[in-house]
């Protein structure tokens, strides 16, 4: 990175924020991180990041990234960020939030003369580590151009889709697809297994077929070996399915598959499957099919490393 580089603030060192801020710091950016639970951010110091005690310390940074959970959380942290006199030049908001929340944030930031780029992402923490994250961005094109060198340190791709909150609807559509595809993959994997095909053999074929994808490949170890360490929580996926259904209502688009999948995620949460990965949709599907799954203990690749 060149001298006189902009100073960066980073809000939120959860599963995603930690890895994203880590890539920025490793890439040589001057990063000051704040996380509500400070201990989670501390290990970022080994990559050269600084860790703030107070959120307000980030307000004097040139660019502030935000990666928390819901719109309510974004509103809370941005309100605290702007409580003092200092103002960043730009805010890049990466959480998966609604169009309405994002528009409210734009109005608030305009009042404070802060440029705003809406920049949600595709990929989980492992995808970030593998350097394969994608940003989808909207807002003023000049803001995107200014942010691009920093987005490039974090992700392999950054798409600019236009003004305003357009990136939010793209991300919502993406995650509705994630939910529906995961449920569909769970259904067909259980069907093949109940008919006698081991999961590793079934998924090896699917992954090499025209229907295989980066996603089916990286979910394969979880489906085969029942490793449900969280990459994305059922609660966060339900939030995104709800955002998709709300958008469907707003734009009068029927979404029958999304509706059914949303309820299956709800059923999973209702049964108490909340602390593991959302891919436990597979276990719920197996239960509904009258079979109990066991790990196949097979070495299977995730297509990322
Ligand atoms: N995981 C994925 O695969 C994935 C992929 C793409 C997009 N996303 C989206 O990215 C966002 C983050 O996801 P994640 O998986 O990283 O979630 P996570 O691991 O649960 O992390 C959430 C982060 O937000 C912070 N936070 C939440 N509410 C807050 C509040 N009211 N005030 C201050 N800090 C708050 C948490 O702080 P604490 O550490 O103190 O709890 C933590 O740093 C979500 O919008 C999610 O939908 C996730």
mmCIF file of C-alpha atoms and ligand atoms in Angstrom:
data_model
loop_
_atom_site.group_PDB
_atom_site.id
_atom_site.type_symbol
_atom_site.label_atom_id
_atom_site.label_comp_id
_atom_site.label_asym_id
_atom_site.label_seq_id
_atom_site.Cartn_x
_atom_site.Cartn_y
_atom_site.Cartn_z
ATOM 1 C CA UNK A 1 0.000 0.000 0.000
ATOM 2 C CA UNK A 2 1.263 3.486 -0.795
ATOM 3 C CA UNK A 3 2.308 6.108 1.762
ATOM 4 C CA UNK A 4 -0.345 8.516 3.095
ATOM 5 C CA UNK A 5 -2.793 5.668 2.872
ATOM 6 C CA UNK A 6 -6.260 6.345 4.258
ATOM 7 C CA UNK A 7 -6.832 5.188 7.819
ATOM 8 C CA UNK A 8 -9.454 2.483 8.190
ATOM 9 C CA UNK A 9 -11.839 1.675 11.019
ATOM 10 C CA UNK A 10 -13.482 -1.741 11.250
ATOM 11 C CA UNK A 11 -16.654 -2.408 13.255
ATOM 12 C CA UNK A 12 -17.454 -6.050 14.027
ATOM 13 C CA UNK A 13 -15.027 -8.942 14.398
ATOM 14 C CA UNK A 14 -17.488 -11.830 14.200
ATOM 15 C CA UNK A 15 -16.982 -14.838 11.898
ATOM 16 C CA UNK A 16 -16.954 -12.679 8.780
ATOM 17 C CA UNK A 17 -15.626 -9.363 10.091
ATOM 18 C CA UNK A 18 -12.629 -10.990 11.745
ATOM 19 C CA UNK A 19 -11.405 -12.606 8.535
ATOM 20 C CA UNK A 20 -12.174 -9.552 6.391
ATOM 21 C CA UNK A 21 -10.370 -7.134 8.719
ATOM 22 C CA UNK A 22 -7.523 -9.658 8.947
ATOM 23 C CA UNK A 23 -7.045 -9.613 5.167
ATOM 24 C CA UNK A 24 -6.994 -5.803 5.148
ATOM 25 C CA UNK A 25 -4.372 -5.707 7.895
ATOM 26 C CA UNK A 26 -2.278 -8.443 6.252
ATOM 27 C CA UNK A 27 -2.460 -6.458 3.018
ATOM 28 C CA UNK A 28 -0.758 -3.514 4.738
ATOM 29 C CA UNK A 29 -3.766 -1.263 5.455
ATOM 30 C CA UNK A 30 -3.806 0.868 8.606
ATOM 31 C CA UNK A 31 -6.741 -0.772 10.421
ATOM 32 C CA UNK A 32 -8.272 0.062 13.807
ATOM 33 C CA UNK A 33 -10.834 -2.585 14.824
ATOM 34 C CA UNK A 34 -13.632 -2.320 17.355
ATOM 35 C CA UNK A 35 -15.717 -5.283 18.462
ATOM 36 C CA UNK A 36 -18.378 -5.307 21.178
ATOM 37 C CA UNK A 37 -16.612 -8.314 22.676
ATOM 38 C CA UNK A 38 -13.086 -6.947 22.571
ATOM 39 C CA UNK A 39 -11.259 -10.265 23.134
ATOM 40 C CA UNK A 40 -12.515 -11.564 19.788
ATOM 41 C CA UNK A 41 -10.705 -8.756 17.965
ATOM 42 C CA UNK A 42 -7.416 -8.973 19.915
ATOM 43 C CA UNK A 43 -5.823 -11.750 17.775
ATOM 44 C CA UNK A 44 -6.011 -9.366 14.792
ATOM 45 C CA UNK A 45 -3.060 -7.530 16.348
ATOM 46 C CA UNK A 46 -0.786 -10.268 15.038
ATOM 47 C CA UNK A 47 -1.550 -9.051 11.500
ATOM 48 C CA UNK A 48 -0.737 -5.441 12.400
ATOM 49 C CA UNK A 49 -4.269 -4.228 13.157
ATOM 50 C CA UNK A 50 -4.900 -2.037 16.219
ATOM 51 C CA UNK A 51 -7.805 -2.769 18.528
ATOM 52 C CA UNK A 52 -9.914 0.090 19.924
ATOM 53 C CA UNK A 53 -11.415 0.242 23.417
ATOM 54 C CA UNK A 54 -14.240 2.520 22.326
ATOM 55 C CA UNK A 55 -16.288 2.573 19.143
ATOM 56 C CA UNK A 56 -16.053 6.390 19.072
ATOM 57 C CA UNK A 57 -12.287 6.092 18.386
ATOM 58 C CA UNK A 58 -13.130 4.950 14.855
ATOM 59 C CA UNK A 59 -14.991 8.146 13.929
ATOM 60 C CA UNK A 60 -11.786 9.976 13.020
ATOM 61 C CA UNK A 61 -10.749 7.298 10.496
ATOM 62 C CA UNK A 62 -11.036 8.048 6.753
ATOM 63 C CA UNK A 63 -13.013 4.922 5.873
ATOM 64 C CA UNK A 64 -15.087 2.848 8.293
ATOM 65 C CA UNK A 65 -16.260 -0.663 7.402
ATOM 66 C CA UNK A 66 -19.185 -2.194 9.288
ATOM 67 C CA UNK A 67 -19.909 -5.951 9.524
ATOM 68 C CA UNK A 68 -22.387 -6.775 12.292
ATOM 69 C CA UNK A 69 -25.658 -8.769 12.155
ATOM 70 C CA UNK A 70 -29.018 -7.094 11.492
ATOM 71 C CA UNK A 71 -30.183 -3.600 10.520
ATOM 72 C CA UNK A 72 -31.015 -2.949 14.174
ATOM 73 C CA UNK A 73 -27.376 -3.677 15.083
ATOM 74 C CA UNK A 74 -26.034 -1.560 12.218
ATOM 75 C CA UNK A 75 -28.197 1.363 13.354
ATOM 76 C CA UNK A 76 -27.000 0.966 16.925
ATOM 77 C CA UNK A 77 -23.286 0.949 16.078
ATOM 78 C CA UNK A 78 -23.497 3.761 13.503
ATOM 79 C CA UNK A 79 -25.441 5.945 15.943
ATOM 80 C CA UNK A 80 -22.704 5.394 18.540
ATOM 81 C CA UNK A 81 -19.995 6.027 15.936
ATOM 82 C CA UNK A 82 -21.502 9.425 15.125
ATOM 83 C CA UNK A 83 -22.227 10.461 18.721
ATOM 84 C CA UNK A 84 -19.123 12.695 18.959
ATOM 85 C CA UNK A 85 -17.772 15.421 16.658
ATOM 86 C CA UNK A 86 -15.411 13.413 14.432
ATOM 87 C CA UNK A 87 -16.708 11.992 11.136
ATOM 88 C CA UNK A 88 -15.232 9.440 8.728
ATOM 89 C CA UNK A 89 -15.215 10.380 5.023
ATOM 90 C CA UNK A 90 -16.848 7.116 4.012
ATOM 91 C CA UNK A 91 -18.796 4.238 5.492
ATOM 92 C CA UNK A 92 -18.789 0.837 3.784
ATOM 93 C CA UNK A 93 -21.587 -1.293 5.217
ATOM 94 C CA UNK A 94 -21.198 -5.046 4.550
ATOM 95 C CA UNK A 95 -23.833 -6.747 6.778
ATOM 96 C CA UNK A 96 -26.805 -8.403 5.045
ATOM 97 C CA UNK A 97 -29.629 -5.901 5.739
ATOM 98 C CA UNK A 98 -32.911 -4.770 4.178
ATOM 99 C CA UNK A 99 -33.347 -2.241 1.393
ATOM 100 C CA UNK A 100 -35.300 -0.041 3.799
ATOM 101 C CA UNK A 101 -32.613 -0.175 6.500
ATOM 102 C CA UNK A 102 -29.931 0.622 3.949
ATOM 103 C CA UNK A 103 -31.931 3.596 2.612
ATOM 104 C CA UNK A 104 -32.428 4.922 6.157
ATOM 105 C CA UNK A 105 -28.697 4.630 6.715
ATOM 106 C CA UNK A 106 -28.013 6.533 3.465
ATOM 107 C CA UNK A 107 -30.269 9.399 4.596
ATOM 108 C CA UNK A 108 -28.554 9.523 7.988
ATOM 109 C CA UNK A 109 -25.057 9.535 6.477
ATOM 110 C CA UNK A 110 -25.984 12.184 3.894
ATOM 111 C CA UNK A 111 -26.977 14.478 6.764
ATOM 112 C CA UNK A 112 -23.469 14.044 8.148
ATOM 113 C CA UNK A 113 -21.868 14.396 4.662
ATOM 114 C CA UNK A 114 -20.405 10.892 4.844
ATOM 115 C CA UNK A 115 -20.143 8.942 1.574
ATOM 116 C CA UNK A 116 -21.865 5.585 1.764
ATOM 117 C CA UNK A 117 -21.207 2.373 -0.109
ATOM 118 C CA UNK A 118 -23.590 -0.542 0.479
ATOM 119 C CA UNK A 119 -21.321 -3.580 0.097
ATOM 120 C CA UNK A 120 -22.703 -6.939 1.229
ATOM 121 C CA UNK A 121 -20.738 -10.087 0.428
ATOM 122 C CA UNK A 122 -20.991 -13.650 -0.890
ATOM 123 C CA UNK A 123 -18.940 -16.344 0.871
ATOM 124 C CA UNK A 124 -18.275 -17.576 4.396
ATOM 125 C CA UNK A 125 -15.199 -17.190 6.615
ATOM 126 C CA UNK A 126 -13.407 -20.087 4.904
ATOM 127 C CA UNK A 127 -14.101 -18.519 1.520
ATOM 128 C CA UNK A 128 -12.558 -15.253 2.771
ATOM 129 C CA UNK A 129 -9.445 -17.138 3.946
ATOM 130 C CA UNK A 130 -9.211 -18.811 0.544
ATOM 131 C CA UNK A 131 -9.284 -15.336 -1.061
ATOM 132 C CA UNK A 132 -12.551 -16.052 -2.877
ATOM 133 C CA UNK A 133 -15.003 -13.625 -1.291
ATOM 134 C CA UNK A 134 -17.172 -11.420 -3.578
ATOM 135 C CA UNK A 135 -18.566 -7.968 -2.829
ATOM 136 C CA UNK A 136 -21.683 -6.606 -4.478
ATOM 137 C CA UNK A 137 -21.715 -2.814 -4.197
ATOM 138 C CA UNK A 138 -24.088 0.086 -4.777
ATOM 139 C CA UNK A 139 -24.043 3.800 -4.127
ATOM 140 C CA UNK A 140 -22.199 6.618 -5.904
ATOM 141 C CA UNK A 141 -19.798 5.191 -8.510
ATOM 142 C CA UNK A 142 -17.084 7.547 -7.171
ATOM 143 C CA UNK A 143 -17.416 5.936 -3.731
ATOM 144 C CA UNK A 144 -16.984 2.493 -5.287
ATOM 145 C CA UNK A 145 -13.903 3.630 -7.228
ATOM 146 C CA UNK A 146 -12.379 5.115 -4.067
ATOM 147 C CA UNK A 147 -13.087 1.975 -2.035
ATOM 148 C CA UNK A 148 -11.944 -0.508 -4.720
ATOM 149 C CA UNK A 149 -8.271 -0.874 -3.651
ATOM 150 C CA UNK A 150 -9.427 -1.800 -0.122
ATOM 151 C CA UNK A 151 -12.160 -4.136 -1.356
ATOM 152 C CA UNK A 152 -9.473 -5.799 -3.497
ATOM 153 C CA UNK A 153 -7.387 -6.535 -0.402
ATOM 154 C CA UNK A 154 -10.340 -8.402 1.111
ATOM 155 C CA UNK A 155 -12.031 -10.124 -1.824
ATOM 156 C CA UNK A 156 -11.374 -11.649 -5.233
ATOM 157 C CA UNK A 157 -14.268 -9.802 -6.877
ATOM 158 C CA UNK A 158 -16.251 -6.610 -6.365
ATOM 159 C CA UNK A 159 -19.258 -6.007 -8.596
ATOM 160 C CA UNK A 160 -20.784 -2.535 -8.889
ATOM 161 C CA UNK A 161 -24.513 -2.849 -9.615
ATOM 162 C CA UNK A 162 -25.641 0.790 -9.551
ATOM 163 C CA UNK A 163 -26.918 3.587 -7.352
ATOM 164 C CA UNK A 164 -28.718 3.466 -4.015
ATOM 165 C CA UNK A 165 -29.568 0.170 -2.353
ATOM 166 C CA UNK A 166 -29.462 -2.109 -5.422
ATOM 167 C CA UNK A 167 -26.704 -4.283 -3.929
ATOM 168 C CA UNK A 168 -29.018 -5.112 -1.019
ATOM 169 C CA UNK A 169 -31.612 -6.757 -3.236
ATOM 170 C CA UNK A 170 -28.865 -8.671 -5.068
ATOM 171 C CA UNK A 171 -27.559 -10.011 -1.758
ATOM 172 C CA UNK A 172 -31.073 -10.865 -0.532
ATOM 173 C CA UNK A 173 -31.725 -12.813 -3.769
ATOM 174 C CA UNK A 174 -28.380 -14.564 -3.342
ATOM 175 C CA UNK A 175 -29.220 -15.739 0.164
ATOM 176 C CA UNK A 176 -32.727 -16.865 -0.741
ATOM 177 C CA UNK A 177 -30.977 -19.011 -3.365
ATOM 178 C CA UNK A 178 -28.558 -20.250 -0.666
ATOM 179 C CA UNK A 179 -31.438 -21.369 1.555
ATOM 180 C CA UNK A 180 -33.428 -23.026 -1.234
ATOM 181 C CA UNK A 181 -30.371 -24.774 -2.731
ATOM 182 C CA UNK A 182 -29.302 -26.081 0.682
ATOM 183 C CA UNK A 183 -32.750 -27.507 1.382
ATOM 184 C CA UNK A 184 -32.878 -29.043 -2.094
ATOM 185 C CA UNK A 185 -29.408 -30.547 -1.658
ATOM 186 C CA UNK A 186 -30.523 -31.975 1.714
ATOM 187 C CA UNK A 187 -33.629 -33.541 0.139
ATOM 188 C CA UNK A 188 -31.833 -35.206 -2.771
ATOM 189 C CA UNK A 189 -28.906 -36.369 -0.624
ATOM 190 C CA UNK A 190 -31.293 -38.052 1.825
ATOM 191 C CA UNK A 191 -33.310 -39.521 -1.062
ATOM 192 C CA UNK A 192 -30.190 -41.012 -2.674
ATOM 193 C CA UNK A 193 -28.955 -42.310 0.671
ATOM 194 C CA UNK A 194 -32.272 -43.927 1.615
ATOM 195 C CA UNK A 195 -32.232 -45.623 -1.783
ATOM 196 C CA UNK A 196 -28.771 -47.015 -0.949
ATOM 197 C CA UNK A 197 -26.170 -44.539 -2.260
ATOM 198 C CA UNK A 198 -23.516 -43.339 0.240
ATOM 199 C CA UNK A 199 -23.481 -39.562 0.590
ATOM 200 C CA UNK A 200 -19.830 -39.208 -0.415
ATOM 201 C CA UNK A 201 -20.437 -41.106 -3.663
ATOM 202 C CA UNK A 202 -23.611 -39.184 -4.443
ATOM 203 C CA UNK A 203 -22.035 -35.776 -3.788
ATOM 204 C CA UNK A 204 -18.829 -36.661 -5.671
ATOM 205 C CA UNK A 205 -21.020 -37.194 -8.729
ATOM 206 C CA UNK A 206 -23.146 -34.061 -8.194
ATOM 207 C CA UNK A 207 -20.026 -31.944 -7.676
ATOM 208 C CA UNK A 208 -18.615 -33.025 -11.040
ATOM 209 C CA UNK A 209 -21.947 -32.767 -12.840
ATOM 210 C CA UNK A 210 -23.370 -29.669 -14.509
ATOM 211 C CA UNK A 211 -25.347 -29.075 -11.283
ATOM 212 C CA UNK A 212 -22.216 -28.971 -9.074
ATOM 213 C CA UNK A 213 -21.022 -25.571 -7.838
ATOM 214 C CA UNK A 214 -18.515 -23.891 -5.547
ATOM 215 C CA UNK A 215 -21.249 -24.093 -2.925
ATOM 216 C CA UNK A 216 -22.129 -27.810 -3.319
ATOM 217 C CA UNK A 217 -18.398 -28.563 -3.190
ATOM 218 C CA UNK A 218 -17.725 -26.615 -0.022
ATOM 219 C CA UNK A 219 -20.769 -28.005 1.777
ATOM 220 C CA UNK A 220 -19.780 -31.594 0.905
ATOM 221 C CA UNK A 221 -17.538 -32.252 3.965
ATOM 222 C CA UNK A 222 -20.390 -31.143 6.256
ATOM 223 C CA UNK A 223 -22.929 -33.348 4.477
ATOM 224 C CA UNK A 224 -20.634 -36.393 4.350
ATOM 225 C CA UNK A 225 -19.006 -36.191 7.792
ATOM 226 C CA UNK A 226 -21.749 -34.318 9.648
ATOM 227 C CA UNK A 227 -19.390 -31.534 10.719
ATOM 228 C CA UNK A 228 -21.812 -28.749 11.573
ATOM 229 C CA UNK A 229 -19.388 -26.253 13.107
ATOM 230 C CA UNK A 230 -21.057 -22.909 12.401
ATOM 231 C CA UNK A 231 -20.203 -21.055 9.217
ATOM 232 C CA UNK A 232 -23.580 -19.249 9.127
ATOM 233 C CA UNK A 233 -26.236 -19.555 11.809
ATOM 234 C CA UNK A 234 -29.839 -20.702 11.242
ATOM 235 C CA UNK A 235 -30.994 -17.397 12.789
ATOM 236 C CA UNK A 236 -29.031 -15.311 10.254
ATOM 237 C CA UNK A 237 -30.321 -17.441 7.366
ATOM 238 C CA UNK A 238 -33.918 -17.038 8.608
ATOM 239 C CA UNK A 239 -33.342 -13.270 8.709
ATOM 240 C CA UNK A 240 -32.302 -13.366 5.037
ATOM 241 C CA UNK A 241 -35.218 -15.582 3.962
ATOM 242 C CA UNK A 242 -37.531 -13.124 5.733
ATOM 243 C CA UNK A 243 -35.849 -10.224 3.923
ATOM 244 C CA UNK A 244 -36.438 -12.102 0.648
ATOM 245 C CA UNK A 245 -40.102 -12.745 1.401
ATOM 246 C CA UNK A 246 -40.598 -9.113 2.485
ATOM 247 C CA UNK A 247 -39.055 -7.965 -0.799
ATOM 248 C CA UNK A 248 -41.281 -10.448 -2.682
ATOM 249 C CA UNK A 249 -44.326 -8.902 -1.002
ATOM 250 C CA UNK A 250 -43.113 -5.369 -1.738
ATOM 251 C CA UNK A 251 -42.479 -6.061 -5.442
ATOM 252 C CA UNK A 252 -45.424 -8.504 -5.790
ATOM 253 C CA UNK A 253 -43.289 -11.478 -6.768
ATOM 254 C CA UNK A 254 -44.534 -14.916 -5.637
ATOM 255 C CA UNK A 255 -41.759 -16.977 -4.029
ATOM 256 C CA UNK A 256 -43.229 -20.423 -3.282
ATOM 257 C CA UNK A 257 -39.882 -22.208 -2.893
ATOM 258 C CA UNK A 258 -38.516 -19.469 -0.634
ATOM 259 C CA UNK A 259 -41.697 -19.623 1.499
ATOM 260 C CA UNK A 260 -41.460 -23.379 2.007
ATOM 261 C CA UNK A 261 -37.737 -23.184 2.759
ATOM 262 C CA UNK A 262 -38.239 -20.352 5.240
ATOM 263 C CA UNK A 263 -40.702 -22.513 7.170
ATOM 264 C CA UNK A 264 -38.313 -25.476 7.149
ATOM 265 C CA UNK A 265 -35.614 -23.220 8.626
ATOM 266 C CA UNK A 266 -38.181 -22.032 11.171
ATOM 267 C CA UNK A 267 -38.980 -25.661 12.040
ATOM 268 C CA UNK A 268 -35.275 -26.349 12.551
ATOM 269 C CA UNK A 269 -34.938 -23.338 14.880
ATOM 270 C CA UNK A 270 -38.163 -24.328 16.688
ATOM 271 C CA UNK A 271 -36.708 -27.754 17.400
ATOM 272 C CA UNK A 272 -33.676 -26.123 19.002
ATOM 273 C CA UNK A 273 -31.148 -26.551 16.172
ATOM 274 C CA UNK A 274 -29.740 -23.062 16.598
ATOM 275 C CA UNK A 275 -26.124 -23.371 17.674
ATOM 276 C CA UNK A 276 -24.783 -25.348 14.722
ATOM 277 C CA UNK A 277 -24.429 -24.552 11.039
ATOM 278 C CA UNK A 278 -27.570 -23.997 8.943
ATOM 279 C CA UNK A 279 -26.583 -27.147 7.016
ATOM 280 C CA UNK A 280 -28.300 -29.108 9.821
ATOM 281 C CA UNK A 281 -31.231 -28.803 7.375
ATOM 282 C CA UNK A 282 -29.783 -32.173 6.276
ATOM 283 C CA UNK A 283 -30.411 -33.714 9.718
ATOM 284 C CA UNK A 284 -33.957 -32.374 9.817
ATOM 285 C CA UNK A 285 -34.607 -33.837 6.362
ATOM 286 C CA UNK A 286 -33.205 -37.215 7.473
ATOM 287 C CA UNK A 287 -35.457 -37.228 10.551
ATOM 288 C CA UNK A 288 -38.482 -36.406 8.409
ATOM 289 C CA UNK A 289 -37.485 -39.339 6.186
ATOM 290 C CA UNK A 290 -37.200 -41.766 9.097
ATOM 291 C CA UNK A 291 -33.443 -42.285 8.938
ATOM 292 C CA UNK A 292 -30.659 -41.389 11.322
ATOM 293 C CA UNK A 293 -27.470 -40.205 9.659
ATOM 294 C CA UNK A 294 -23.966 -41.197 10.746
ATOM 295 C CA UNK A 295 -20.691 -39.602 9.743
ATOM 296 C CA UNK A 296 -19.162 -41.447 6.798
ATOM 297 C CA UNK A 297 -15.667 -40.500 8.030
ATOM 298 C CA UNK A 298 -14.394 -39.925 4.499
ATOM 299 C CA UNK A 299 -11.723 -37.488 3.417
ATOM 300 C CA UNK A 300 -13.536 -35.242 0.983
ATOM 301 C CA UNK A 301 -12.285 -31.958 -0.458
ATOM 302 C CA UNK A 302 -14.143 -28.655 -0.098
ATOM 303 C CA UNK A 303 -12.954 -27.256 -3.426
ATOM 304 C CA UNK A 304 -11.471 -24.227 -1.658
ATOM 305 C CA UNK A 305 -7.950 -25.276 -0.690
HETATM 306 N N1 LIG B 1 -21.373 -16.253 8.018
HETATM 307 C C1 LIG B 1 -21.581 -16.186 6.713
HETATM 308 O O1 LIG B 1 -21.378 -17.172 5.976
HETATM 309 C C2 LIG B 1 -22.048 -14.896 6.071
HETATM 310 C C3 LIG B 1 -21.859 -14.738 4.704
HETATM 311 C C4 LIG B 1 -22.251 -13.534 4.088
HETATM 312 C C5 LIG B 1 -22.847 -12.538 4.843
HETATM 313 N N2 LIG B 1 -23.065 -12.750 6.178
HETATM 314 C C6 LIG B 1 -23.692 -11.636 6.920
HETATM 315 O O2 LIG B 1 -22.631 -10.945 7.557
HETATM 316 C C7 LIG B 1 -23.067 -10.426 8.825
HETATM 317 C C8 LIG B 1 -22.167 -10.993 9.933
HETATM 318 O O3 LIG B 1 -22.291 -12.406 9.936
HETATM 319 P P1 LIG B 1 -21.340 -13.339 10.832
HETATM 320 O O4 LIG B 1 -21.583 -14.739 10.367
HETATM 321 O O5 LIG B 1 -19.969 -12.755 10.893
HETATM 322 O O6 LIG B 1 -22.063 -13.146 12.247
HETATM 323 P P2 LIG B 1 -21.437 -13.338 13.726
HETATM 324 O O7 LIG B 1 -20.303 -14.284 13.703
HETATM 325 O O8 LIG B 1 -22.612 -13.633 14.591
HETATM 326 O O9 LIG B 1 -20.846 -11.885 14.063
HETATM 327 C C9 LIG B 1 -21.687 -10.780 14.320
HETATM 328 C C10 LIG B 1 -20.821 -9.590 14.683
HETATM 329 O O10 LIG B 1 -21.660 -8.461 14.901
HETATM 330 C C11 LIG B 1 -21.429 -7.933 16.209
HETATM 331 N N3 LIG B 1 -22.695 -7.382 16.702
HETATM 332 C C12 LIG B 1 -23.940 -7.911 16.548
HETATM 333 N N4 LIG B 1 -24.861 -7.115 17.109
HETATM 334 C C13 LIG B 1 -24.192 -6.050 17.608
HETATM 335 C C14 LIG B 1 -24.590 -4.870 18.299
HETATM 336 N N5 LIG B 1 -25.892 -4.630 18.566
HETATM 337 N N6 LIG B 1 -23.638 -3.997 18.676
HETATM 338 C C15 LIG B 1 -22.332 -4.233 18.402
HETATM 339 N N7 LIG B 1 -21.894 -5.327 17.753
HETATM 340 C C16 LIG B 1 -22.812 -6.214 17.359
HETATM 341 C C17 LIG B 1 -20.924 -9.114 17.004
HETATM 342 O O11 LIG B 1 -20.223 -8.673 18.156
HETATM 343 P P3 LIG B 1 -19.893 -9.722 19.355
HETATM 344 O O12 LIG B 1 -18.658 -10.446 18.898
HETATM 345 O O13 LIG B 1 -19.682 -8.877 20.542
HETATM 346 O O14 LIG B 1 -21.085 -10.632 19.486
HETATM 347 C C18 LIG B 1 -20.006 -9.764 15.966
HETATM 348 O O15 LIG B 1 -18.810 -9.048 15.815
HETATM 349 C C19 LIG B 1 -24.546 -10.783 8.934
HETATM 350 O O16 LIG B 1 -25.336 -9.722 8.465
HETATM 351 C C20 LIG B 1 -24.665 -12.006 8.017
HETATM 352 O O17 LIG B 1 -25.988 -12.181 7.554
HETATM 353 C C21 LIG B 1 -22.650 -13.877 6.817
#
